[in-house]
Amino acid sequence: MASFDIGKLDDVIHGRVRLGIMAYLADADVADFTELKTLLELTQGNLSVHLRKLEEAGYVVIEKSFLDRKPLTRARITEAGRAAFAAYLDAIGKLVGDRGGD
Amino acid sequence: MASFDIGKLDDVIHGRVRLGIMAYLADADVADFTELKTLLELTQGNLSVHLRKLEEAGYVVIEKSFLDRKPLTRARITEAGRAAFAAYLDAIGKLVGDRGGD
């Protein structure tokens, strides 16, 4: 029988924008702000808010550097972030997965 | 390449409680309030709020009847609800699915 344990869905990750960020970083490992803004069609402010929440949870680190004298800000997924995303995938898979009809 | 189109995630369904309700009704077709409250560990008020939102979207219908002279309230998934849930599964699958890798 399918599980309906919605308590197992990590709210930090389940939020739509943060889910997009985490799904992308799970693949890409690291992404700069411009890349994420474009990909997810977000404003700078909105992206910053969600990255901060992921950073506070320890799921991403924000790296600031310079490229050709221009500031470059990047987000990188952490080991804890990978583990949390894997747990999220497991939980959402149990909740909505395996519904091949009746 | 994976898709990161978070705009395709239906907010009415993505909310954690409503996702639990829809996932359950997609299997069960119909459920009474007590069943849903117990399953999803919700208060009556919280469940009502989320069912109303699903009802307003046309994804469930609320059926009121009597059983042994006691009022019985049940939620039933609609055809539109099934279609929306199928579209949601497709969108979330594209977003988080197929990440077996490195």
Short mmCIF file of C-alpha atoms in Angstrom, two decimals, chain A:
data_model
loop_
_atom_site.label_atom_id
_atom_site.label_comp_id
_atom_site.label_asym_id
_atom_site.label_seq_id
_atom_site.Cartn_x
_atom_site.Cartn_y
_atom_site.Cartn_z
CA MET A 1 0.00 0.00 0.00
CA ALA A 2 1.12 3.53 -0.74
CA SER A 3 2.28 5.71 2.13
CA PHE A 4 0.55 9.02 2.83
CA ASP A 5 2.98 10.37 5.39
CA ILE A 6 3.01 14.02 4.36
CA GLY A 7 5.03 14.84 7.49
CA LYS A 8 8.07 13.34 5.81
CA LEU A 9 8.07 16.01 3.08
CA ASP A 10 10.78 18.51 4.07
CA ASP A 11 9.12 21.95 3.86
CA VAL A 12 12.44 23.64 3.17
CA ILE A 13 12.72 21.64 -0.03
CA HIS A 14 9.05 21.22 -0.94
CA GLY A 15 8.49 24.94 -1.64
CA ARG A 16 8.26 25.23 -5.41
CA VAL A 17 11.14 27.62 -6.01
CA ARG A 18 13.45 25.84 -3.58
CA LEU A 19 12.54 22.51 -5.12
CA GLY A 20 13.60 23.89 -8.49
CA ILE A 21 16.88 25.16 -7.05
CA MET A 22 17.65 21.87 -5.29
CA ALA A 23 16.71 19.77 -8.32
CA TYR A 24 19.04 21.86 -10.45
CA LEU A 25 21.90 21.84 -7.97
CA ALA A 26 21.54 18.10 -7.45
CA ASP A 27 22.48 17.81 -11.12
CA ALA A 28 24.80 20.77 -11.57
CA ASP A 29 26.46 20.81 -8.13
CA VAL A 30 27.07 24.56 -8.43
CA ALA A 31 25.30 27.41 -10.27
CA ASP A 32 25.73 31.16 -10.43
CA PHE A 33 22.86 33.49 -9.55
CA THR A 34 22.24 34.59 -13.14
CA GLU A 35 21.92 30.99 -14.27
CA LEU A 36 19.39 30.21 -11.52
CA LYS A 37 17.41 33.41 -12.12
CA THR A 38 17.09 32.66 -15.82
CA LEU A 39 16.38 28.98 -15.42
CA LEU A 40 13.67 29.40 -12.80
CA GLU A 41 12.37 32.77 -14.09
CA LEU A 42 12.87 34.52 -10.77
CA THR A 43 13.65 38.04 -9.68
CA GLN A 44 16.91 38.65 -7.85
CA GLY A 45 15.01 39.33 -4.63
CA ASN A 46 12.92 36.20 -4.81
CA LEU A 47 15.93 34.03 -5.61
CA SER A 48 17.91 35.55 -2.72
CA VAL A 49 15.14 34.87 -0.21
CA HIS A 50 14.92 31.21 -1.16
CA LEU A 51 18.68 30.69 -1.32
CA ARG A 52 18.99 32.18 2.14
CA LYS A 53 16.44 29.72 3.47
CA LEU A 54 18.36 26.84 1.88
CA GLU A 55 21.61 28.26 3.27
CA GLU A 56 20.13 28.54 6.77
CA ALA A 57 19.12 24.89 6.57
CA GLY A 58 22.70 24.01 5.59
CA TYR A 59 21.59 22.66 2.22
CA VAL A 60 23.59 25.12 0.09
CA VAL A 61 26.59 27.37 0.58
CA ILE A 62 26.89 30.74 -1.11
CA GLU A 63 30.31 31.47 -2.62
CA LYS A 64 31.31 35.01 -3.52
CA SER A 65 34.23 35.65 -5.83
CA PHE A 66 35.31 37.80 -8.76
CA LEU A 67 35.48 36.97 -12.45
CA ASP A 68 37.12 39.58 -14.71
CA ARG A 69 36.78 42.02 -11.83
CA LYS A 70 33.02 41.47 -11.68
CA PRO A 71 31.47 39.94 -8.57
CA LEU A 72 30.31 36.40 -9.06
CA THR A 73 27.93 34.76 -6.61
CA ARG A 74 27.37 31.07 -6.78
CA ALA A 75 25.31 28.53 -4.88
CA ARG A 76 26.68 25.08 -4.21
CA ILE A 77 24.80 22.11 -2.81
CA THR A 78 26.27 20.66 0.40
CA GLU A 79 26.51 17.05 1.51
CA ALA A 80 23.66 17.74 3.94
CA GLY A 81 21.69 19.23 1.03
CA ARG A 82 22.25 16.12 -1.05
CA ALA A 83 21.14 13.91 1.81
CA ALA A 84 18.04 16.04 2.42
CA PHE A 85 17.17 16.05 -1.27
CA ALA A 86 17.57 12.27 -1.44
CA ALA A 87 15.25 11.93 1.57
CA TYR A 88 12.78 14.29 -0.10
CA LEU A 89 12.83 12.24 -3.32
CA ASP A 90 12.18 9.14 -1.29
CA ALA A 91 9.24 10.76 0.54
CA ILE A 92 7.62 12.32 -2.54
CA GLY A 93 8.15 9.08 -4.45
CA LYS A 94 6.30 7.17 -1.76
CA LEU A 95 3.52 9.75 -1.71
CA VAL A 96 2.87 10.17 -5.42
CA GLY A 97 4.85 7.37 -7.00
CA ASP A 98 3.67 4.05 -8.25
CA ARG A 99 0.16 5.15 -9.24
CA GLY A 100 -0.20 3.27 -12.46
CA GLY A 101 -3.98 3.19 -12.34
CA ASP A 102 -6.59 0.87 -11.07
#
